[in-house]
Coordinates of C-alpha atoms in Angstrom, one line a residue:
X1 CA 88.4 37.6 73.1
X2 CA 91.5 37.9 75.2
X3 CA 94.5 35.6 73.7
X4 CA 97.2 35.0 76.6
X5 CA 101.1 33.8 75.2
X6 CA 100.4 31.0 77.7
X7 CA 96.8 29.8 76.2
X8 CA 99.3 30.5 72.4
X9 CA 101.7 28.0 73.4
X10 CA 98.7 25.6 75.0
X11 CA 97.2 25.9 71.8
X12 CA 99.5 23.6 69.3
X13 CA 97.1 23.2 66.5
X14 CA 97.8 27.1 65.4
X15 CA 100.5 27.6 62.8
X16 CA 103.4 29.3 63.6
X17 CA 102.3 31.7 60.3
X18 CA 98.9 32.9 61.8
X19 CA 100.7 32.7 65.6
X20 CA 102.9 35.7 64.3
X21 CA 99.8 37.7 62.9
X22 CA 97.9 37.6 66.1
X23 CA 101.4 38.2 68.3
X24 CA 101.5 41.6 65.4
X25 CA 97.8 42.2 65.9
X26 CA 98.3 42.7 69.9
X27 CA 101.1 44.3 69.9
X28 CA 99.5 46.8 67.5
X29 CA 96.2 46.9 69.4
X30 CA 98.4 47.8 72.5
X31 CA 100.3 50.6 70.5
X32 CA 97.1 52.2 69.4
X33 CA 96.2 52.3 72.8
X34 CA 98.7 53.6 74.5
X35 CA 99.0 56.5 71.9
X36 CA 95.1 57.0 72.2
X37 CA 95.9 57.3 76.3
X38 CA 98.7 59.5 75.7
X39 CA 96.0 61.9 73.3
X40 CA 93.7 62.2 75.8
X41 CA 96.2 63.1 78.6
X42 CA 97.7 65.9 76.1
X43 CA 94.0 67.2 75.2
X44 CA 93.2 67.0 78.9
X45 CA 96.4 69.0 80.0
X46 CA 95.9 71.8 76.9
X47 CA 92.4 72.3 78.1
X48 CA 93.8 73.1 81.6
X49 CA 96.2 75.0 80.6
X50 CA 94.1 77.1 78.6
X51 CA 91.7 77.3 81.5
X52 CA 94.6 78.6 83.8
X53 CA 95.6 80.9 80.6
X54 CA 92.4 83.2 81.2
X55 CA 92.3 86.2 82.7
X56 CA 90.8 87.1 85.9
X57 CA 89.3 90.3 84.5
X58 CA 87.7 87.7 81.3
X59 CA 85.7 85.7 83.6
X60 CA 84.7 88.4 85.2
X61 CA 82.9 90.0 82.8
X62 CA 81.6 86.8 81.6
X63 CA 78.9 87.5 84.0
X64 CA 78.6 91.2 83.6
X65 CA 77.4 93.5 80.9
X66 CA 79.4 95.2 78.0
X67 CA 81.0 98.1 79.8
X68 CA 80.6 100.8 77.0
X69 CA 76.8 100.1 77.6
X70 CA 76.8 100.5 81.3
X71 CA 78.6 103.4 80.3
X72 CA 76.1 105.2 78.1
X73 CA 73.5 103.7 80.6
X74 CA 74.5 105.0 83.4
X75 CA 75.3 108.9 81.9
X76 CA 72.0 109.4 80.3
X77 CA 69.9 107.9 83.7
X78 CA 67.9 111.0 84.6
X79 CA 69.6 110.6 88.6
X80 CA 73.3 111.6 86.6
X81 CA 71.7 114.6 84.9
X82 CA 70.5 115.7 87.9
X83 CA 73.7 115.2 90.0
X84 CA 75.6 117.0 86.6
X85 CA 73.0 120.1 87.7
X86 CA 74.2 120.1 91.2
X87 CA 77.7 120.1 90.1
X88 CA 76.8 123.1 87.7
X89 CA 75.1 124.7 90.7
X90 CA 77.7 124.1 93.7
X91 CA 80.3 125.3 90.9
X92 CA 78.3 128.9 90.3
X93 CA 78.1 129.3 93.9
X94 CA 81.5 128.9 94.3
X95 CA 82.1 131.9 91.6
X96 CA 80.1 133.8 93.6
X97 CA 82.0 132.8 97.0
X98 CA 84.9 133.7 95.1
X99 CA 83.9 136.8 93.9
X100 CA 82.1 138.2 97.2
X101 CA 79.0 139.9 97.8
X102 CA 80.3 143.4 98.1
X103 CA 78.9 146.2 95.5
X104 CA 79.3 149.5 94.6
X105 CA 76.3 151.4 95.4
X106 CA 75.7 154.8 93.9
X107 CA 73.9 158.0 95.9
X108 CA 72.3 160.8 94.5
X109 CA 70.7 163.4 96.7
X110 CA 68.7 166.8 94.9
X111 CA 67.8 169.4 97.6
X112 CA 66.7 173.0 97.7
X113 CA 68.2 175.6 100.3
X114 CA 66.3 178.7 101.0
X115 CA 67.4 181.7 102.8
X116 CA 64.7 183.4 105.5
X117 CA 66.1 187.0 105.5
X118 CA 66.7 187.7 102.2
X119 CA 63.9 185.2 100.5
X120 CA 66.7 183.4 98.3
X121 CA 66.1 180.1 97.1
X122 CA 68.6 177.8 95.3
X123 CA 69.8 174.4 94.4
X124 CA 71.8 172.2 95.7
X125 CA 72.8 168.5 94.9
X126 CA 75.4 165.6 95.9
X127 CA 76.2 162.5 93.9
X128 CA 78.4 159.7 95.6
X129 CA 80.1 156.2 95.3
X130 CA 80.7 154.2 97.5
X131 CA 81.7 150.5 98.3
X132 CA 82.4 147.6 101.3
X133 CA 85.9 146.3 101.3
X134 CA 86.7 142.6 102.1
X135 CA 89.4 143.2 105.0
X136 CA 91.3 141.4 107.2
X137 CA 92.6 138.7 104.8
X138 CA 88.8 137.7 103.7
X139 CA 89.2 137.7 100.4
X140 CA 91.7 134.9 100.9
X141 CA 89.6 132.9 103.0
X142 CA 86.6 133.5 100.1
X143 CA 89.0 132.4 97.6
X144 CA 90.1 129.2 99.4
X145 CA 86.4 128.4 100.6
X146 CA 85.4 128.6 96.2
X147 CA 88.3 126.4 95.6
X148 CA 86.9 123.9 98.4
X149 CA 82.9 124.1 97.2
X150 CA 84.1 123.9 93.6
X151 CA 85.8 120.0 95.0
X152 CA 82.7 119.3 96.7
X153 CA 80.5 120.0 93.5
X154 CA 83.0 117.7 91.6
X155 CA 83.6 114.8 94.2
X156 CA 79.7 115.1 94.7
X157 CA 79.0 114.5 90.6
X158 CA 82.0 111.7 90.8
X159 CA 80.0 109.5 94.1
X160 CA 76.4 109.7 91.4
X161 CA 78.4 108.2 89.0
X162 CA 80.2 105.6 91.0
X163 CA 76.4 105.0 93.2
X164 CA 74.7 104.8 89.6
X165 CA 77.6 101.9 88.6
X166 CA 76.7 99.7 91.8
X167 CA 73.0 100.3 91.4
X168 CA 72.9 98.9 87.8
X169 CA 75.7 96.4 89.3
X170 CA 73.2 95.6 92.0
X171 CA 70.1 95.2 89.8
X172 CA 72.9 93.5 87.6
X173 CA 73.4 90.2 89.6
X174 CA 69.8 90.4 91.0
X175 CA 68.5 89.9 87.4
X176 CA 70.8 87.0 87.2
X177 CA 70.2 85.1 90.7
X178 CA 66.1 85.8 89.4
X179 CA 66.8 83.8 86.6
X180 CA 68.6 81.1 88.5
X181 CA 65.7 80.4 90.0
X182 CA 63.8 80.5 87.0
X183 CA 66.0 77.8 85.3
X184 CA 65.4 75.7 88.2
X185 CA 61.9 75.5 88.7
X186 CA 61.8 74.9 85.1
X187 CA 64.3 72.0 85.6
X188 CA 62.7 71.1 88.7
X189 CA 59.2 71.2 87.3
X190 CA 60.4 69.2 83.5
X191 CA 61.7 66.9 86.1
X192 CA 58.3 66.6 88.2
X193 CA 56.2 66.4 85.1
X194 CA 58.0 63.8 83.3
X195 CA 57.7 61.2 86.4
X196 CA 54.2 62.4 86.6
X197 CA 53.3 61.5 82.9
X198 CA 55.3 58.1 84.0
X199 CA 53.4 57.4 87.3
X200 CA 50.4 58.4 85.1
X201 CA 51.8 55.1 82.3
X202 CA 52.5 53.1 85.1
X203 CA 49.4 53.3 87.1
X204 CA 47.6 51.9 84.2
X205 CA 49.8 49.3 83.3
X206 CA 49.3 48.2 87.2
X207 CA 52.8 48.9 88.3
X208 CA 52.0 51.3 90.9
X209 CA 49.8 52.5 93.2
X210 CA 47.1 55.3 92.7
X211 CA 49.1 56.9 96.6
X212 CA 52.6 57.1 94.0
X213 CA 50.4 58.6 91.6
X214 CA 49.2 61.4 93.8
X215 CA 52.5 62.2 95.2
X216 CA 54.0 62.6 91.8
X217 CA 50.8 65.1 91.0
X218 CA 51.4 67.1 94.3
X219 CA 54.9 67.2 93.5
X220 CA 53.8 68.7 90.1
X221 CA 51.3 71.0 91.6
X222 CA 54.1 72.4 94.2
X223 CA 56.9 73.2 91.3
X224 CA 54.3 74.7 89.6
X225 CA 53.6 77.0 92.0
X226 CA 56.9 77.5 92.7
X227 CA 57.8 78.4 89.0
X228 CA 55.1 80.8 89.1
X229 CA 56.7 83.1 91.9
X230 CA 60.4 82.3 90.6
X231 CA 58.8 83.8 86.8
X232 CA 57.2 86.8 89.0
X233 CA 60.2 88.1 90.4
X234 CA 62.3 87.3 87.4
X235 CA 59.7 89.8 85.6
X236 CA 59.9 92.0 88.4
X237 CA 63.8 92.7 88.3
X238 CA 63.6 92.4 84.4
X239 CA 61.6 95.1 84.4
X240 CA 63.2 97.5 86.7
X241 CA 66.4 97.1 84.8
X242 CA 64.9 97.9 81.6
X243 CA 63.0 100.7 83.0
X244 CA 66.0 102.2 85.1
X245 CA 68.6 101.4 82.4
X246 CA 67.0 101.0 78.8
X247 CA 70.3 100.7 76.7
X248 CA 71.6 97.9 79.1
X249 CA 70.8 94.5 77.4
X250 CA 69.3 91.8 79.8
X251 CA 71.1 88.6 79.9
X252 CA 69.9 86.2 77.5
X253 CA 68.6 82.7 78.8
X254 CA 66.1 79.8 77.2
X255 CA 64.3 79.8 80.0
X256 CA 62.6 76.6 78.5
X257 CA 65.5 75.1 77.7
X258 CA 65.1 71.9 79.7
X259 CA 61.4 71.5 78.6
X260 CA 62.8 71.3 75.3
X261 CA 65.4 68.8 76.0
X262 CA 63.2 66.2 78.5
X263 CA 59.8 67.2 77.4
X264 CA 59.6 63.7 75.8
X265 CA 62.2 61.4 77.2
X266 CA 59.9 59.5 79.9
X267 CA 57.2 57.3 78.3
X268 CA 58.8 54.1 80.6
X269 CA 61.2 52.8 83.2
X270 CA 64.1 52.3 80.5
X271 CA 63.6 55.7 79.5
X272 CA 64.5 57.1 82.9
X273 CA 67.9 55.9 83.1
X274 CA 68.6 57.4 80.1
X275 CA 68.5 60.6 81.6
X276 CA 71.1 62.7 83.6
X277 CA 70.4 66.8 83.2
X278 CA 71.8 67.5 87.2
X279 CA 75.0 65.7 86.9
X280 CA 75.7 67.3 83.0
X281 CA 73.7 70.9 84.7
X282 CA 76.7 71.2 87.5
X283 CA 79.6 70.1 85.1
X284 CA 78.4 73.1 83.2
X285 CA 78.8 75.7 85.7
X286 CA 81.1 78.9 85.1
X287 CA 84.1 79.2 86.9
X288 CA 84.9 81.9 89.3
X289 CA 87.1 84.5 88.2
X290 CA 90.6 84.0 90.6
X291 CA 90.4 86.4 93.7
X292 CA 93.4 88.1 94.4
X293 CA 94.1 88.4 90.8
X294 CA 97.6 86.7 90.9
X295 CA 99.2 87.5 94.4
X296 CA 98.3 87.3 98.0
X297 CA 97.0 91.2 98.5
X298 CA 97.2 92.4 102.1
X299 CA 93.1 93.1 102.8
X300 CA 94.8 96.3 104.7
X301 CA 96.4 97.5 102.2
X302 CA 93.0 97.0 99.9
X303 CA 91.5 98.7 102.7
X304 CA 93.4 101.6 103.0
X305 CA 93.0 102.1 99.4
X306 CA 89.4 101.6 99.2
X307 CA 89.0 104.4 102.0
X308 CA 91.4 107.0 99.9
X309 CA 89.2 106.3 96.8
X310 CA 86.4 106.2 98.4
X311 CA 83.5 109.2 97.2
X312 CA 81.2 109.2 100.0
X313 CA 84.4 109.6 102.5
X314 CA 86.4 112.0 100.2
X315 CA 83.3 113.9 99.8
X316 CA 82.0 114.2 103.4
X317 CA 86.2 115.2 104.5
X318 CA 85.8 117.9 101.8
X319 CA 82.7 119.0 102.9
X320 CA 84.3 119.1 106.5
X321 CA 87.2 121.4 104.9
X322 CA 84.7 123.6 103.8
X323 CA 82.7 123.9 106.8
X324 CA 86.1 124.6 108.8
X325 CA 87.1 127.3 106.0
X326 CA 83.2 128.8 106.5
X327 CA 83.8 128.9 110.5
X328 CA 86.7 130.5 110.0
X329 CA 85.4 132.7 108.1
X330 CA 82.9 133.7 110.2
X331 CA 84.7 134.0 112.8
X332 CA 86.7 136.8 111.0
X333 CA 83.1 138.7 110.5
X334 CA 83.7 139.3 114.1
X335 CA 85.8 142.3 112.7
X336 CA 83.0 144.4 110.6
X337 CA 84.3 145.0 106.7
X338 CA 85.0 149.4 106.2
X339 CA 82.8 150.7 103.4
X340 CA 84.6 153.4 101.8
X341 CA 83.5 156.0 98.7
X342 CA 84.1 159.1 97.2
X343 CA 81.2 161.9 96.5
X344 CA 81.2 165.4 95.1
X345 CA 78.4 168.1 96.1
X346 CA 77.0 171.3 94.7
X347 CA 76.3 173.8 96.7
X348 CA 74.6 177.1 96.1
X349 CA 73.5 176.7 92.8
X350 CA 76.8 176.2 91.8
X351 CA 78.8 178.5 93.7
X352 CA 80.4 176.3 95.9
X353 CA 81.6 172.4 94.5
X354 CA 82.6 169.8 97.2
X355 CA 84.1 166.9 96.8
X356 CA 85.5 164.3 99.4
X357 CA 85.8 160.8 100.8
X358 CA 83.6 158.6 102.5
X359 CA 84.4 156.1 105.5
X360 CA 81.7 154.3 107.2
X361 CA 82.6 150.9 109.9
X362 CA 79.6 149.3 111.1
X363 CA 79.8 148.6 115.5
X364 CA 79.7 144.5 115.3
X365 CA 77.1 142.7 118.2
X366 CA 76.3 139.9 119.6
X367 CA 74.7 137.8 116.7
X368 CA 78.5 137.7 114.6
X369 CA 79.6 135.8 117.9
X370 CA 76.9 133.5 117.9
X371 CA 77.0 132.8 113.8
X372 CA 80.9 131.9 114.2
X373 CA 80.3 129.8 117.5
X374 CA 77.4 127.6 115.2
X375 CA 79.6 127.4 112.2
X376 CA 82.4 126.2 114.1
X377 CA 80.2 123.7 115.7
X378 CA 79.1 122.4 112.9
X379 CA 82.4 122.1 111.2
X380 CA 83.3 119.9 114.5
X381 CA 80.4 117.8 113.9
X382 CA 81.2 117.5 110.2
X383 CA 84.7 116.2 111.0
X384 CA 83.5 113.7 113.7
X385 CA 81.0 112.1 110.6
X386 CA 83.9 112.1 108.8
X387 CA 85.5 109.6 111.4
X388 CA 82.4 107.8 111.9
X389 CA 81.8 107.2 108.4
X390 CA 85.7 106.0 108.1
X391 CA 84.9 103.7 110.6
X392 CA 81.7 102.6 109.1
X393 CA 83.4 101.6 105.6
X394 CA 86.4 100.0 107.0
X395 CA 83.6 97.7 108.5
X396 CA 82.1 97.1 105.6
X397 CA 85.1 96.7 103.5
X398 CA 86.4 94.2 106.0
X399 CA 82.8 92.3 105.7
X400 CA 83.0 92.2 102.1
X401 CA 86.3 91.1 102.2
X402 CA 85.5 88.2 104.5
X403 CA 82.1 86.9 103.0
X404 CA 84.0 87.1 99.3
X405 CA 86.5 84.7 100.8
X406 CA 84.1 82.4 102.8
X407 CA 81.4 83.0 100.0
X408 CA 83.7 81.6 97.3
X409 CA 84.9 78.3 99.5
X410 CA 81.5 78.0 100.1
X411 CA 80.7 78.0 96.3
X412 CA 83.4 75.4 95.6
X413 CA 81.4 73.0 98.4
X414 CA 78.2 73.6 97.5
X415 CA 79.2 73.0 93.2
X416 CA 80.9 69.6 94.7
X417 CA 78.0 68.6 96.6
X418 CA 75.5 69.3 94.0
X419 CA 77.8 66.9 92.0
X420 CA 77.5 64.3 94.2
X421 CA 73.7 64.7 94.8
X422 CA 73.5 65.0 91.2
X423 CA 74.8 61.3 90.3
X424 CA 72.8 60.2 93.5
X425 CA 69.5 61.3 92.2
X426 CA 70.7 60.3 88.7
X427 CA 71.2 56.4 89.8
X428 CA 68.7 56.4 92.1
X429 CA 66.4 57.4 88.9
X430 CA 68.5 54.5 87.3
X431 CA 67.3 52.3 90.3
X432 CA 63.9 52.8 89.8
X433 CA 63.5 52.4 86.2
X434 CA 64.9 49.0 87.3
X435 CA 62.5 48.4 89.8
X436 CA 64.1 49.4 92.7
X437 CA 63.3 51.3 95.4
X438 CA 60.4 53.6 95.3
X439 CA 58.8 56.7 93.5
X440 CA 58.5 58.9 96.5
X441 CA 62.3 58.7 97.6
X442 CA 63.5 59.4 93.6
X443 CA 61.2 62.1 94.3
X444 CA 62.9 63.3 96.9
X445 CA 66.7 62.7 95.1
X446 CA 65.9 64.7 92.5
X447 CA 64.6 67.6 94.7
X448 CA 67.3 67.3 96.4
X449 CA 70.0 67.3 94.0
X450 CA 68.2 70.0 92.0
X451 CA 67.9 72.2 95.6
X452 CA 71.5 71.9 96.0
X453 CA 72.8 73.0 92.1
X454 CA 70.5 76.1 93.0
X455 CA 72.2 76.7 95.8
X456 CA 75.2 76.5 94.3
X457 CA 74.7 78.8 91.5
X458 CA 73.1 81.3 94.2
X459 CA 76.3 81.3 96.1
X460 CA 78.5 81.9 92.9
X461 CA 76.4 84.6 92.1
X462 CA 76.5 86.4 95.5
X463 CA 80.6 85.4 95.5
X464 CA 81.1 86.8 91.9
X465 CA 78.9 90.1 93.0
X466 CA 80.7 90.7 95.8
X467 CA 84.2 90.5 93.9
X468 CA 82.6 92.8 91.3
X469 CA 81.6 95.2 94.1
X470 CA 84.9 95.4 95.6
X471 CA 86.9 96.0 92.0
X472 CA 84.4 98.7 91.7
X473 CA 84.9 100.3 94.7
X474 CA 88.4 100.0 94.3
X475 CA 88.4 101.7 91.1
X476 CA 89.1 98.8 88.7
X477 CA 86.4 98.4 87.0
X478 CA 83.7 100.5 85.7
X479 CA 85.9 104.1 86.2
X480 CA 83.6 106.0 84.8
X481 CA 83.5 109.2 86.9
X482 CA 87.1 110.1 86.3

């Protein structure tokens, strides 16, 4: 009951005594009321606050898993041990660039020399030592072409790590959009099968017809189905994470969550407006982590730096260098390494000792021309990848730059439509437990309100993957191959 100082003054049979209480009482009502307002707006304004107050890199890995794990995970896959063997491998060879392939070699000769005239027959022997020499600066050249194959063998281990880190990443988020679509067709079919059980209460009671009550059972039969695959492929990518990286835990989920919560809400009309799990399913929707952490970031200055860190690019330039260094190389062979040596000789059984040096130059042909003419060749061809693979990732940087930026809007309008189809299919649900409109078109509210959270949860997904992708590549999250 609302009490007006006007209707107080009308009102001439109060006493001024309980006049003053109820003039107190108001004023203490309003009071209250105001300070409950003011509460709320403090409480609402913290919360904000403390929203704004978290990290980029803390919502982040809100979706992702504990990075020491990914660590150990990735390491011990059987794809990093073998990469760790090439490294080991690329590193001997480039020892034994280093160290050439030059070696003494040791001659011994035994003969026997036998005089016609006077029938005498004696000994003789010679023993020598002898060895190529690396001319013509080669050694030099051998010694920068190690230090080049030596990068190469480390560059090539770093690009298996960083290519392990986005296939778990990968596997990662399609896990997660897998089980998305497992949540809905379980909300999706609770949803079905509750209006079925109702269509199944109402048919007998006479309210409907036996055509609503089929609908509602092909509705069923459809989310069923549709559950099915959703489960399928959610085992399916369950399974290859496991199976690829053991130690990785999968993201936890109560996959039957909203059987448990509206498995028995619907035994009538009333009870249907008592239900809202779309609208309260969107409000509870992560956030996406802020995207340029901070500041407005230049994408060509991210680019720039994603092509200098970069494995695959770093690795095919120093593979270039190398090739360059090995036509070099071989185009020095042109000029044929001396092989020098010393050797002593007895002669004469003895009587006569010889000893002397050894110089031998081999006469260079055609095929040295033809091996420094292929290896330079193919270090031209190695450079031009090199350029064509820069191009290549400046595209793809630019993509992924681009669909993160039109992926996350995108996000944002999809979460805000799903609200408002949300609250539609909620009153519409409202509607018909009152007796309006019909069972078909609350059908189709709620498939479409439920269609459009999915899609929203897809898209964050995809926009929160593709963020995590770029900080990988970038070298911000994940470093594990440093």
């Amino acid at each position: 009951m609302k009490l007006t100082m006007t209707n107080l003054a009308k009102n001439r049979a109060l006493p001024r005594r309980a006049l003053g209480v109820l003039l107190t009482l108001g004023m203490s009502l309003a009071q209250a009321q105001a300070q409950a307002q003011a509460q709320a707006q403090a409480q609402a304004q913290a919360q904000a606050q403390a929203q704004i107050a978290v990290p980029a890199d803390a919502v982040l890995q809100s979706y992702l898993p504990a990075e020491l794990a990914v660590k150990d995970a990735v390491l011990a896959s059987p794809l990093i041990e073998g990469a760790r063997a090439r490294r080991d491998a690329l590193s001997a060879r480039a020892q034994g660039i280093a160290a050439g392939t030059a070696e003494f070699t040791v001659r011994a000769t035994a003969q026997r020399r036998r005089e016609v005239g006077p029938g005498v027959s004696v000994q003789e022997s010679m023993l020598s030592l002898e060895r190529p020499l690396r001319a013509w600066g080669k050694r030099g050249m051998d010694a920068d072409l190690a230090s080049q194959t030596q990068a190469l063998a480390v560059i090539a281990y770093a690009d298996a790590v960083h290519e392990g880190s986005r296939e778990l990443l990968k596997l990662w988020f399609e896990h997660l959009r897998a089980q998305a679509d497992v949540k809905n067709a379980q909300t999706t079919f609770a949803l079905a099968a509750q209006m079925q059980r109702l269509t199944q209460s109402q048919l007998k009671q006479g309210e409907i017809s036996k055509l609503d009550a089929e609908l509602a059972h092909a509705e069923l039969d459809r989310i069923s189905a549709a559950r099915a695959v959703a489960q399928a492929q959610w085992a399916t990518t369950a399974s290859a994470l496991a199976r690829r990286y053991p130690s990785v835990e999968l993201p936890r989920a109560d996959l039957n969550v909203w059987r448990a919560e509206t498995g028995d809400k619907l035994g009538d009309k009333s009870r249907v407006a008592a239900m809202g799990p779309l609208a309260s399913a969107v409000n509870n929707k992560a956030t996406l982590p802020a995207w340029p952490e901070g500041a407005n970031v230049a994408m060509a200055d991210q680019r720039q730096e994603f092509l200098e860190k970069n494995h695959e690019l770093n690795m095919l330039r120093v593979d270039a260098q190398r090739l360059r260094l090995s036509a070099q190389r071989a185009s020095r062979d042109r000029l044929p390494d001396p092989t020098v040596g010393l050797f002593t000789a007895r002669e004469r059984a003895g009587s006569e000792q010889v000893t002397g040096v050894m110089l031998s130059m081999p006469l260079s042909g055609d095929a040295r021309s033809h091996h420094a003419a292929a290896a330079a060749a193919d270090a031209q061809a190695a450079e031009d990848q090199v350029r064509w693979t820069e191009q290549q990732l400046s595209a793809t940087f630019e993509s992924m730059w681009q669909q993160l930026l039109h992926k996350r809007n995108a996000a944002e309008l999809l979460k805000s439509a799903a609200s408002r189809q949300a609250q539609a299919a909620d009153k519409a649900r409202k509607g018909y437990a009152l007796g309006e409109g019909s069972l078909s078109e609350v059908l189709m509210m709620d498939r479409l309100a439920s269609d459009n959270l999915h899609a929203a949860e897809r898209m964050q997904l995809e926009a929160v993957e593709l963020q995590a992708l770029i900080r990988l590549d970038l070298h911000q999250m994940w470093d594990f191959d440093e």
